[in-house]
PDB file of C-alpha atoms in Angstrom:
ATOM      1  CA  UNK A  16      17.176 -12.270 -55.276  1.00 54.00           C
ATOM      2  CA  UNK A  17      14.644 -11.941 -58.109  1.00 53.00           C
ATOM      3  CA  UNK A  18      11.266 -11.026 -56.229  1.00 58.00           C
ATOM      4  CA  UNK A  19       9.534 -11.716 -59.432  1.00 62.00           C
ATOM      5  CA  UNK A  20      10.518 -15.873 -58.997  1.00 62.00           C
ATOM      6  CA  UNK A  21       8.413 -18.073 -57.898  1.00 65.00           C
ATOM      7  CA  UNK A  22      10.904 -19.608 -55.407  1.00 69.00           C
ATOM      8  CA  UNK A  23      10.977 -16.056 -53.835  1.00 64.00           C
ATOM      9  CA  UNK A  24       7.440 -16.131 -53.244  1.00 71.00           C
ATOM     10  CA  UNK A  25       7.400 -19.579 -51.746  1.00 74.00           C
ATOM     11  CA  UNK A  26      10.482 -18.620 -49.509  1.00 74.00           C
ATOM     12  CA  UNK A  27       9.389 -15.898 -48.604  1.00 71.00           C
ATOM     13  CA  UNK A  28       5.503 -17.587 -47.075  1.00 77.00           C
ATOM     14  CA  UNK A  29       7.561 -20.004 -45.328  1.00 78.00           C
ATOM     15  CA  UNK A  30       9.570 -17.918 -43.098  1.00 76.00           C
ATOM     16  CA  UNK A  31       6.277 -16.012 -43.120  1.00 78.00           C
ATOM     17  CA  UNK A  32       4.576 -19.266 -41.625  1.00 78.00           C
ATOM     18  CA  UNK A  33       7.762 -20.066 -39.626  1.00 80.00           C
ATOM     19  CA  UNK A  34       7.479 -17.209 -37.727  1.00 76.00           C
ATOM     20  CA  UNK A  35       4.330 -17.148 -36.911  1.00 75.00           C
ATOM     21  CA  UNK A  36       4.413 -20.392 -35.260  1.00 74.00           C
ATOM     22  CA  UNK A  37       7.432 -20.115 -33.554  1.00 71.00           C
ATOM     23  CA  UNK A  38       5.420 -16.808 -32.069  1.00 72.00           C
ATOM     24  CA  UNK A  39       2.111 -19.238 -31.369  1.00 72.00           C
ATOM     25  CA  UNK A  40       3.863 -21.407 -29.708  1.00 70.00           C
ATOM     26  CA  UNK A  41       5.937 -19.302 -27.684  1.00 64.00           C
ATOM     27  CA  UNK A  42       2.477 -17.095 -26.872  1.00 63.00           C
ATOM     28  CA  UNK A  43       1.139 -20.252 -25.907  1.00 62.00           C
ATOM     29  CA  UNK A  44       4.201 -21.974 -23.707  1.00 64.00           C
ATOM     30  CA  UNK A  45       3.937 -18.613 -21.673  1.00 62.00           C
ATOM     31  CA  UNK A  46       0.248 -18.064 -21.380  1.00 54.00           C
ATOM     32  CA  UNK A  47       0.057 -21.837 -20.435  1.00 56.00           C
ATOM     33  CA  UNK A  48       0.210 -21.524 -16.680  1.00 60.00           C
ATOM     34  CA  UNK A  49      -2.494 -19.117 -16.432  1.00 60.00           C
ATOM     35  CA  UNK A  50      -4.752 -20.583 -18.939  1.00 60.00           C
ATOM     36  CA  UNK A  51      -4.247 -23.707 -16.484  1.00 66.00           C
ATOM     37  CA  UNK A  52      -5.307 -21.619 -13.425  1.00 70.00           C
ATOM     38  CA  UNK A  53      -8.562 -20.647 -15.189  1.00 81.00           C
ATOM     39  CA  UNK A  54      -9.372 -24.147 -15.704  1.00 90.00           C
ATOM     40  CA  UNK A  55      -8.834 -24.852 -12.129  1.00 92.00           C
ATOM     41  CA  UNK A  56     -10.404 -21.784 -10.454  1.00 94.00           C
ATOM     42  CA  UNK A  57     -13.773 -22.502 -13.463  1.00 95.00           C
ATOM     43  CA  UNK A  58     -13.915 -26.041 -12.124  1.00 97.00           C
ATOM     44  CA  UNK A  59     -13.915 -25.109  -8.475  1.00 97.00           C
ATOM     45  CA  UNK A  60     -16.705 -22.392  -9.648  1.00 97.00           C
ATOM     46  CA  UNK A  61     -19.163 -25.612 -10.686  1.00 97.00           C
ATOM     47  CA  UNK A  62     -17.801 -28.070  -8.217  1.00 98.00           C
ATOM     48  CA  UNK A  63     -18.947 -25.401  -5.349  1.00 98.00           C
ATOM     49  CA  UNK A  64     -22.191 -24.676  -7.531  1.00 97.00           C
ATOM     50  CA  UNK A  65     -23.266 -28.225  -6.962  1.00 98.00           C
ATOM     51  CA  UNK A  66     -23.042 -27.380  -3.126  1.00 97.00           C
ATOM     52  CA  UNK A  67     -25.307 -23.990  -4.082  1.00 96.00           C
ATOM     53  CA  UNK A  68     -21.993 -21.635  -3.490  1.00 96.00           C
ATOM     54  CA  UNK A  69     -22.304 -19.197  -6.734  1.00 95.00           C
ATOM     55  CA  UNK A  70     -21.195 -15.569  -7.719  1.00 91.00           C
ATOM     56  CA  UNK A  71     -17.807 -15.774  -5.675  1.00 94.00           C
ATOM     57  CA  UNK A  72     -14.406 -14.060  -7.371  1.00 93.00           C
ATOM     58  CA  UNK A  73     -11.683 -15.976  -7.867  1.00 91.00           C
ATOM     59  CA  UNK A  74     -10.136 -15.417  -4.858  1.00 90.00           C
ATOM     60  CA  UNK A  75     -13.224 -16.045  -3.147  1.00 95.00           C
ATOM     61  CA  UNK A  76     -13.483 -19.259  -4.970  1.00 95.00           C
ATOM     62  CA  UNK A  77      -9.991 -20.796  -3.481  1.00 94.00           C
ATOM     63  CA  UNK A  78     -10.813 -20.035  -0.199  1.00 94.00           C
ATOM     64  CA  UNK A  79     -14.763 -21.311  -0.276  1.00 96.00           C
ATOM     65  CA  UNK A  80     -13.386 -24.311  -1.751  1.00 96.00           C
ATOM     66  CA  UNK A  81     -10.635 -25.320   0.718  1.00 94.00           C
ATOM     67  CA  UNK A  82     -12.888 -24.321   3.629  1.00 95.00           C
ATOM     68  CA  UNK A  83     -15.680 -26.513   2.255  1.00 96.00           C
ATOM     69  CA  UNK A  84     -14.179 -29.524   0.374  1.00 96.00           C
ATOM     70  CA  UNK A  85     -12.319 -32.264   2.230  1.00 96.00           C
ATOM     71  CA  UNK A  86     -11.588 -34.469   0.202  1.00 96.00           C
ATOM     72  CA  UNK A  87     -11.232 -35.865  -3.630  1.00 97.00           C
ATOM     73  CA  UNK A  88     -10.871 -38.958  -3.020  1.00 97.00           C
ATOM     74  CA  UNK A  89     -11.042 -41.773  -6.248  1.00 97.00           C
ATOM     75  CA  UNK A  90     -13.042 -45.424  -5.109  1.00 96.00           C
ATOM     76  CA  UNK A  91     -13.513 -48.458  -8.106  1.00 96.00           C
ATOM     77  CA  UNK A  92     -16.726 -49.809  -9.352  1.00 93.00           C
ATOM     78  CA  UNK A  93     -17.050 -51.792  -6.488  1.00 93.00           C
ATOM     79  CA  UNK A  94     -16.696 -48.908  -4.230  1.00 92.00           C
ATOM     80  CA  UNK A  95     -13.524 -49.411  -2.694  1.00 93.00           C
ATOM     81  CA  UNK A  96     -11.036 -46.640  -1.976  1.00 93.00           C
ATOM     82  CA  UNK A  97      -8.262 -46.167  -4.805  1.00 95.00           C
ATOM     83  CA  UNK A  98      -7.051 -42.680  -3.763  1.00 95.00           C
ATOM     84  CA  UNK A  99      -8.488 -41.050  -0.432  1.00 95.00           C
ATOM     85  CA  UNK A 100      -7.931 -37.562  -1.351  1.00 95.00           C
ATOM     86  CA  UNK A 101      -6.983 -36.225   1.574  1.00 94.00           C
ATOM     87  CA  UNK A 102      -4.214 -34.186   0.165  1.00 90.00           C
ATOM     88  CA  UNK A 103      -6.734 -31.670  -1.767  1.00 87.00           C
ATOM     89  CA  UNK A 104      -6.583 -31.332  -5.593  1.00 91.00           C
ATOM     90  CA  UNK A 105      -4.637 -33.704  -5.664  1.00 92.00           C
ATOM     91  CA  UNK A 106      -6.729 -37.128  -6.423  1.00 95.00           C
ATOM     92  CA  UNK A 107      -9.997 -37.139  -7.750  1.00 96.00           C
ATOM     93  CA  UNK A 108      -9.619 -33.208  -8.593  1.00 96.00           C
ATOM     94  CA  UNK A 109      -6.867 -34.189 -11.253  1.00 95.00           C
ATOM     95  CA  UNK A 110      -8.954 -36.477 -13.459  1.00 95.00           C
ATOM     96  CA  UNK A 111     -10.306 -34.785 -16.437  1.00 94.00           C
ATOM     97  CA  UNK A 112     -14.080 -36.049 -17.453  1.00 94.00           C
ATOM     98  CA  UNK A 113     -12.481 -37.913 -20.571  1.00 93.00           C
ATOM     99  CA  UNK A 114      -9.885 -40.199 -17.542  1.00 95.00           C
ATOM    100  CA  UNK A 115     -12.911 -41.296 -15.468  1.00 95.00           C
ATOM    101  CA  UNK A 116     -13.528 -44.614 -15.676  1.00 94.00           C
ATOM    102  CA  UNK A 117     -15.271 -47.288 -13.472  1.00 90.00           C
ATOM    103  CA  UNK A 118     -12.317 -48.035 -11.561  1.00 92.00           C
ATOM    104  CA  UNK A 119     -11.486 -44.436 -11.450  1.00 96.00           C
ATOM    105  CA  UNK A 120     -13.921 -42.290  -9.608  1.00 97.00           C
ATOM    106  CA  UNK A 121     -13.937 -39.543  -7.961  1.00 98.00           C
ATOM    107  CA  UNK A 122     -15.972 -38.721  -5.510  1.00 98.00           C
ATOM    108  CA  UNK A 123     -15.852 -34.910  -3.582  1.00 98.00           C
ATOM    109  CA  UNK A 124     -16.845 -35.222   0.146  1.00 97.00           C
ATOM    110  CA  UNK A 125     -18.026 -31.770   1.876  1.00 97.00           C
ATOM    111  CA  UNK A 126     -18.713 -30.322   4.693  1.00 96.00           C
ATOM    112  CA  UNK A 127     -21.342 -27.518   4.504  1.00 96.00           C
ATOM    113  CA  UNK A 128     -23.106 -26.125   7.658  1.00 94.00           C
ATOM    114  CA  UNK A 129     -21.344 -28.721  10.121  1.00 95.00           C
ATOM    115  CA  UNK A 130     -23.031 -31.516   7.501  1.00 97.00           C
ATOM    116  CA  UNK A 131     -21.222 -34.074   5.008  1.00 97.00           C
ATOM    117  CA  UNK A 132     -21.840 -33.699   1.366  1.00 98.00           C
ATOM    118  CA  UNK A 133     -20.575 -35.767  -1.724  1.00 98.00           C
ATOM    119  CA  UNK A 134     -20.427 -34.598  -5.066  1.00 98.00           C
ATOM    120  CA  UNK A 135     -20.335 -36.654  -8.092  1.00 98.00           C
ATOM    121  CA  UNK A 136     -18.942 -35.474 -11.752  1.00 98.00           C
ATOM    122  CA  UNK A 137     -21.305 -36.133 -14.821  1.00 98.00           C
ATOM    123  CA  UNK A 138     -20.568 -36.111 -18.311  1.00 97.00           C
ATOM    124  CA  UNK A 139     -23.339 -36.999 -21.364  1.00 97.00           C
ATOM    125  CA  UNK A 140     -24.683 -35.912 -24.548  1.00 96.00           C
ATOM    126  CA  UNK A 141     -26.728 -33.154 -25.573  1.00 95.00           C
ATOM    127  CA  UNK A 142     -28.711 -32.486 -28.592  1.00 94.00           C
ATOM    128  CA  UNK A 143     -25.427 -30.412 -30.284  1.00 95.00           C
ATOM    129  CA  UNK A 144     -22.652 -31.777 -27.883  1.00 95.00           C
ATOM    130  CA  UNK A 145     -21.175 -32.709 -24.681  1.00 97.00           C
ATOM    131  CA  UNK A 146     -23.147 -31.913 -21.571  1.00 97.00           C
ATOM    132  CA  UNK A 147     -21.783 -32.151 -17.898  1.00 97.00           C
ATOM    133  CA  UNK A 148     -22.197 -30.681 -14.410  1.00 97.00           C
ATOM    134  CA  UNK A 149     -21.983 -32.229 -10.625  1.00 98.00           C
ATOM    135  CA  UNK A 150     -23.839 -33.479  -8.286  1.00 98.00           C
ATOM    136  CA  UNK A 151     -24.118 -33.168  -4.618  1.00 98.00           C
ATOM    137  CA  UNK A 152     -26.154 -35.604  -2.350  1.00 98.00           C
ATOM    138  CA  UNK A 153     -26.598 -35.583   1.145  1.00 97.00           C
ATOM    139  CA  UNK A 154     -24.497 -37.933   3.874  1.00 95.00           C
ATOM    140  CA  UNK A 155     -27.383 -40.422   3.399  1.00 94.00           C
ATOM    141  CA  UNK A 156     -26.033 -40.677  -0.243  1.00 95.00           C
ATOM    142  CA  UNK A 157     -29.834 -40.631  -1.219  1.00 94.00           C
ATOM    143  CA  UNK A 158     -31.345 -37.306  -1.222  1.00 97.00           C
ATOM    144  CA  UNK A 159     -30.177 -34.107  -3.518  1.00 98.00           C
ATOM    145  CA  UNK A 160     -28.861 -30.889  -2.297  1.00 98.00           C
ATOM    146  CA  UNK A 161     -27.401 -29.339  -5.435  1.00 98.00           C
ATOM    147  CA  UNK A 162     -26.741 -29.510  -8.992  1.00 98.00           C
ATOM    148  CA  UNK A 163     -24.628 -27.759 -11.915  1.00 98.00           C
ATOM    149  CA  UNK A 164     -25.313 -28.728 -15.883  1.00 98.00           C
ATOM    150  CA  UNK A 165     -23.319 -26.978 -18.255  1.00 97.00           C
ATOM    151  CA  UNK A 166     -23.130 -27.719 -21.794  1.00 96.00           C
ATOM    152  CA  UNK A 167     -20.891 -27.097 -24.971  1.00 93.00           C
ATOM    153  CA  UNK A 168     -23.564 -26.170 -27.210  1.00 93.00           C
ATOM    154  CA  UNK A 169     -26.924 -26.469 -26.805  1.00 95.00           C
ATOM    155  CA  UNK A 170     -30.051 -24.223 -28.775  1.00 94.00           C
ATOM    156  CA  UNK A 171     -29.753 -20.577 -26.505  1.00 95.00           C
ATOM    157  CA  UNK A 172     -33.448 -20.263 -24.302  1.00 94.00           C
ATOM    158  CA  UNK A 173     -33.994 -24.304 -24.819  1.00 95.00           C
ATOM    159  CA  UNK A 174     -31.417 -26.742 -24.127  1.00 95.00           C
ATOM    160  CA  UNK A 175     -29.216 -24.536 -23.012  1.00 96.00           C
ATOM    161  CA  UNK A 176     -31.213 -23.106 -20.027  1.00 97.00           C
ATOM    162  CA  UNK A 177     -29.821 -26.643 -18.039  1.00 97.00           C
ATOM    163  CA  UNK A 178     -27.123 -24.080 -16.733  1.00 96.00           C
ATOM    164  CA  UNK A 179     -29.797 -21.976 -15.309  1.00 97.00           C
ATOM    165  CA  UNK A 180     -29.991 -22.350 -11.598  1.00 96.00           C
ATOM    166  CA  UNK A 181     -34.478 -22.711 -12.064  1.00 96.00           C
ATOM    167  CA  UNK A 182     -33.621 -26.038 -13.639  1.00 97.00           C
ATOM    168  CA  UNK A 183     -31.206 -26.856 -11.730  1.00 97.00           C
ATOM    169  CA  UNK A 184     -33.475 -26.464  -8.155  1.00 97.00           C
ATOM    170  CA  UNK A 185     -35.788 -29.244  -9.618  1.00 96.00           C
ATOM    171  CA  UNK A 186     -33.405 -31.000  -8.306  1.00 98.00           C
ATOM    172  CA  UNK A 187     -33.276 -29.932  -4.946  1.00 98.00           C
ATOM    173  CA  UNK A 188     -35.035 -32.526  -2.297  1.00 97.00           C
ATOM    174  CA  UNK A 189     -35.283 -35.339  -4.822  1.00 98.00           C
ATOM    175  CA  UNK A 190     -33.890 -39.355  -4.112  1.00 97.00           C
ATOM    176  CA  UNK A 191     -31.734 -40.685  -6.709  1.00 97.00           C
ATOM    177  CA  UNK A 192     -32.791 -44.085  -5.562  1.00 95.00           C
ATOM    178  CA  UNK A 193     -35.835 -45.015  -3.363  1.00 93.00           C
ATOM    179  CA  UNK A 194     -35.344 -47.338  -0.657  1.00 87.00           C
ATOM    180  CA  UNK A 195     -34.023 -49.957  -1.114  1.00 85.00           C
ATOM    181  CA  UNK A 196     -33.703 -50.099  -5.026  1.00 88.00           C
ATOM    182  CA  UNK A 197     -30.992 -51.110  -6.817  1.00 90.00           C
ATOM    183  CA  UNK A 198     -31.122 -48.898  -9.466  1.00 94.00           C
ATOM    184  CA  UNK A 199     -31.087 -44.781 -10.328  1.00 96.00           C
ATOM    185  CA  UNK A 200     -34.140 -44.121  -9.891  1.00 97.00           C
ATOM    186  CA  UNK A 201     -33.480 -40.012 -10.412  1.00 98.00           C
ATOM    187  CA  UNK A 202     -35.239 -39.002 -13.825  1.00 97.00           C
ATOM    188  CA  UNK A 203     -35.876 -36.019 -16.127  1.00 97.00           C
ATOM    189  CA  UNK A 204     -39.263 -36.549 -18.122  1.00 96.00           C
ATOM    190  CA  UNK A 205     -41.331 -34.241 -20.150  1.00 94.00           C
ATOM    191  CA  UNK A 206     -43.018 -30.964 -18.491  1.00 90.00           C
ATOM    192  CA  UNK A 207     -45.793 -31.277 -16.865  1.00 91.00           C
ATOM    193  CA  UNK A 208     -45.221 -35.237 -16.792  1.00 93.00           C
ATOM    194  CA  UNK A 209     -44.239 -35.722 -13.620  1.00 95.00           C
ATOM    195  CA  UNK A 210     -45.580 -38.803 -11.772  1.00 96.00           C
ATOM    196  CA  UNK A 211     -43.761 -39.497  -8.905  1.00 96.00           C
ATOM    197  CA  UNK A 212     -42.056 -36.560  -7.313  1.00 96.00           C
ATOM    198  CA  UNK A 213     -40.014 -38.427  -5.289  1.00 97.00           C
ATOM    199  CA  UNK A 214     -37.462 -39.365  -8.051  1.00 97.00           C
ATOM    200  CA  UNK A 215     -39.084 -37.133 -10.912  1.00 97.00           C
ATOM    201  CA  UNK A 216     -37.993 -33.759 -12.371  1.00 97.00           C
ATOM    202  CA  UNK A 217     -39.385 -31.661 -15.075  1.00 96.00           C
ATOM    203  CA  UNK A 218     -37.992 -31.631 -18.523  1.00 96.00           C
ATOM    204  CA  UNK A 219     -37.044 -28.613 -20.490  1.00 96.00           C
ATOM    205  CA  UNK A 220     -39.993 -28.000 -22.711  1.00 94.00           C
ATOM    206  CA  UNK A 221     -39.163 -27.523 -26.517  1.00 94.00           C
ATOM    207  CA  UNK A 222     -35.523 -29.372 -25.195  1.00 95.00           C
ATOM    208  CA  UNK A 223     -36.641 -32.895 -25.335  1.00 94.00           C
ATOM    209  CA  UNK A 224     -33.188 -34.435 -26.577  1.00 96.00           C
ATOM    210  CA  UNK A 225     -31.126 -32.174 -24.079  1.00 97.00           C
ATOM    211  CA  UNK A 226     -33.809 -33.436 -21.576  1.00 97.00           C
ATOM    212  CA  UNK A 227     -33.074 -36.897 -22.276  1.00 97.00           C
ATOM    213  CA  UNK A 228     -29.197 -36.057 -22.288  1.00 97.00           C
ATOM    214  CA  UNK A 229     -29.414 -35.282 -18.404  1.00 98.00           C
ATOM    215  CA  UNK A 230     -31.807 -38.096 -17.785  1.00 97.00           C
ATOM    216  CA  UNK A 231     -29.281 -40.205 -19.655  1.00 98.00           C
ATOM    217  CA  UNK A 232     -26.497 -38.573 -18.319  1.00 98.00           C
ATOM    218  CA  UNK A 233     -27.821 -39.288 -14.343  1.00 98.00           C
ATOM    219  CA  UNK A 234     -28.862 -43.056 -14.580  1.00 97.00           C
ATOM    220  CA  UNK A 235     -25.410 -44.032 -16.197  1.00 97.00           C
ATOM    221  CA  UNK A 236     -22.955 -41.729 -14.506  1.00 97.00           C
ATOM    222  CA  UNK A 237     -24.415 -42.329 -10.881  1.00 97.00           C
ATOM    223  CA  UNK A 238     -24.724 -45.725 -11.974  1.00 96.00           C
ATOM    224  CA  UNK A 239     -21.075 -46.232 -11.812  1.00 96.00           C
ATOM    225  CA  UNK A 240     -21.016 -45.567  -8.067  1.00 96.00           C
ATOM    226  CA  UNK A 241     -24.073 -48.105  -7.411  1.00 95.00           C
ATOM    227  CA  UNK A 242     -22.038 -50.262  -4.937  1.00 94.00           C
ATOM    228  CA  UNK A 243     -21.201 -46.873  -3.144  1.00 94.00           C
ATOM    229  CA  UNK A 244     -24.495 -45.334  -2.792  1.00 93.00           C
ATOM    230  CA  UNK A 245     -25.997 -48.491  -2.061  1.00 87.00           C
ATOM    231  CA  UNK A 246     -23.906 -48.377   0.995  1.00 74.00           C
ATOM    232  CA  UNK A 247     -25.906 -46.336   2.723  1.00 60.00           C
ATOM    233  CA  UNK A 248     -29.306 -46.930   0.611  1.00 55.00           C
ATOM    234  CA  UNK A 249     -30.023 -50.179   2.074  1.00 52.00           C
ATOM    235  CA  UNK A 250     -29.190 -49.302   5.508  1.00 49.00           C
TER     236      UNK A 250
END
C-alpha cells in the first residue's frame, strides 16, 4: 500500500481510533467493579459523617456502617412506607440523588450510643454547581445531630468551605421546625445575621449564593418528608 495516499492515512487513524476504544472500553468493563466499590464505600464515608463518624479507612467504614445503620428504608410524600430497608443497602441506599423523588425517599434510621437517628439525603445548587450532603436528626425528628455538604465546584476558601466540619457544627443543636409548625423552619442567613438561634445558622461570608444553595437546598429537600417529620413534631 502507497503510504503517501490519502486513503492510507485515513485507514490507518481508524484502526488507530479503533483500537483505542476497544482498549477504553475494555479498561473500563474491568475497572468497573471497583470504581463501583469506591462509590459505595465514599457514600458510606458522608452518610456516617452526618452521624459525626469521620477519618475511618475503608474497612473501617463497612464495619461502622453496618454496626450503626439499620435501616434504608424508602416512605412517599405522604410518609408511608414504600420499602422498609431492613435488608441493608439494599432500599433507600440504591437510589442515586438524580432517582429521588417524592414518592421515593429514603430515609437512613441509626442507632448511635443506644439512641435512634435518621438521616436524610440533600441535593441543591451552588453558585458553580450541584451541592449535596445528609442530614441526621434526632428520634424526635426535630432537633440536629449532624451534617455533611459537599459540593462539585464551588470558589476554594468561600463556598467551598460547606465541606468543612466548622460549618457544618452550626448545625449541631438546631430545630428544623419549631413546635408545632408546619413548615422548615431550619435556615442559613448572612454572618453575623442571626436572629433566632433556634432555627438559624450562619452563612458563609463572601459565599452568599452557596449560602443560599444550602438554605435552599434544606427547606425543599426536608420539605419532601413534611408529613414524616410532622409525625413526631406535633406530638
Amino acid at each position: 500500500m502507497n503510504t503517501n495516499k490519502n486513503s492510507y492515512t485515513i485507514i490507518y487513524a481508524s484502526v488507530v481510533v479503533i483500537v483505542v476504544a476497544f482498549l477504553l472500553a475494555f479498561v473500563s468493563k474491568v475497572l468497573e467493579p471497583q470504581s463501583q466499590a469506591n462509590e459505595r464505600i465514599d457514600k458510606k464515608k458522608q452518610i456516617l459523617a452526618a452521624l459525626n463518624v469521620r477519618n475511618l479507612s475503608n474497612d473501617q467504614v463497612e464495619q461502622k456502617y453496618k454496626e450503626i445503620i439499620l435501616q434504608d428504608e424508602i416512605v412517599d410524600a405522604k410518609g408511608h412506607i414504600v420499602k422498609d430497608g431492613r435488608k441493608q443497602d439494599q432500599d433507600g441506599f440504591l437510589l442515586s440523588f438524580k432517582e429521588i423523588t417524592h414518592d421515593r425517599l429514603p430515609i437512613y434510621i441509626c442507632k448511635v450510643d443506644g439512641q435512634t437517628k435518621y438521616i436524610f439525603p440533600l441535593i441543591g445548587k451552588g453558585l458553580w454547581g450541584s451541592i449535596w450532603g445528609y442530614i441526621a436528626l434526632n428520634d424526635d425528628l426535630r432537633t440536629v445531630y449532624g451534617t455533611y455538604f459537599s459540593h462539585e465546584s464551588e470558589t476554594a476558601g468561600l463556598g467551598a468551605r460547606i465541606n468543612e466540619v466548622s460549618f457544618q457544627q452550626e448545625f449541631v443543636g438546631k430545630h428544623v421546625m419549631k413546635k408545632g409548625s408546619n413548615k422548615i423552619d431550619l435556615s442559613v442567613v448572612k454572618s453575623g445575621k442571626v436572629q433566632d438561634p433556634e432555627v438559624e445558622c450562619d452563612g458563609i461570608t463572601g459565599a452568599t449564593l452557596t449560602s443560599n444553595g444550602v438554605n435552599d437546598m434544606l427547606k425543599q429537600c426536608l420539605g419532601n418528608y413534611m408529613s414524616f417529620l410532622q409525625t413526631a413534631n406535633q406530638k
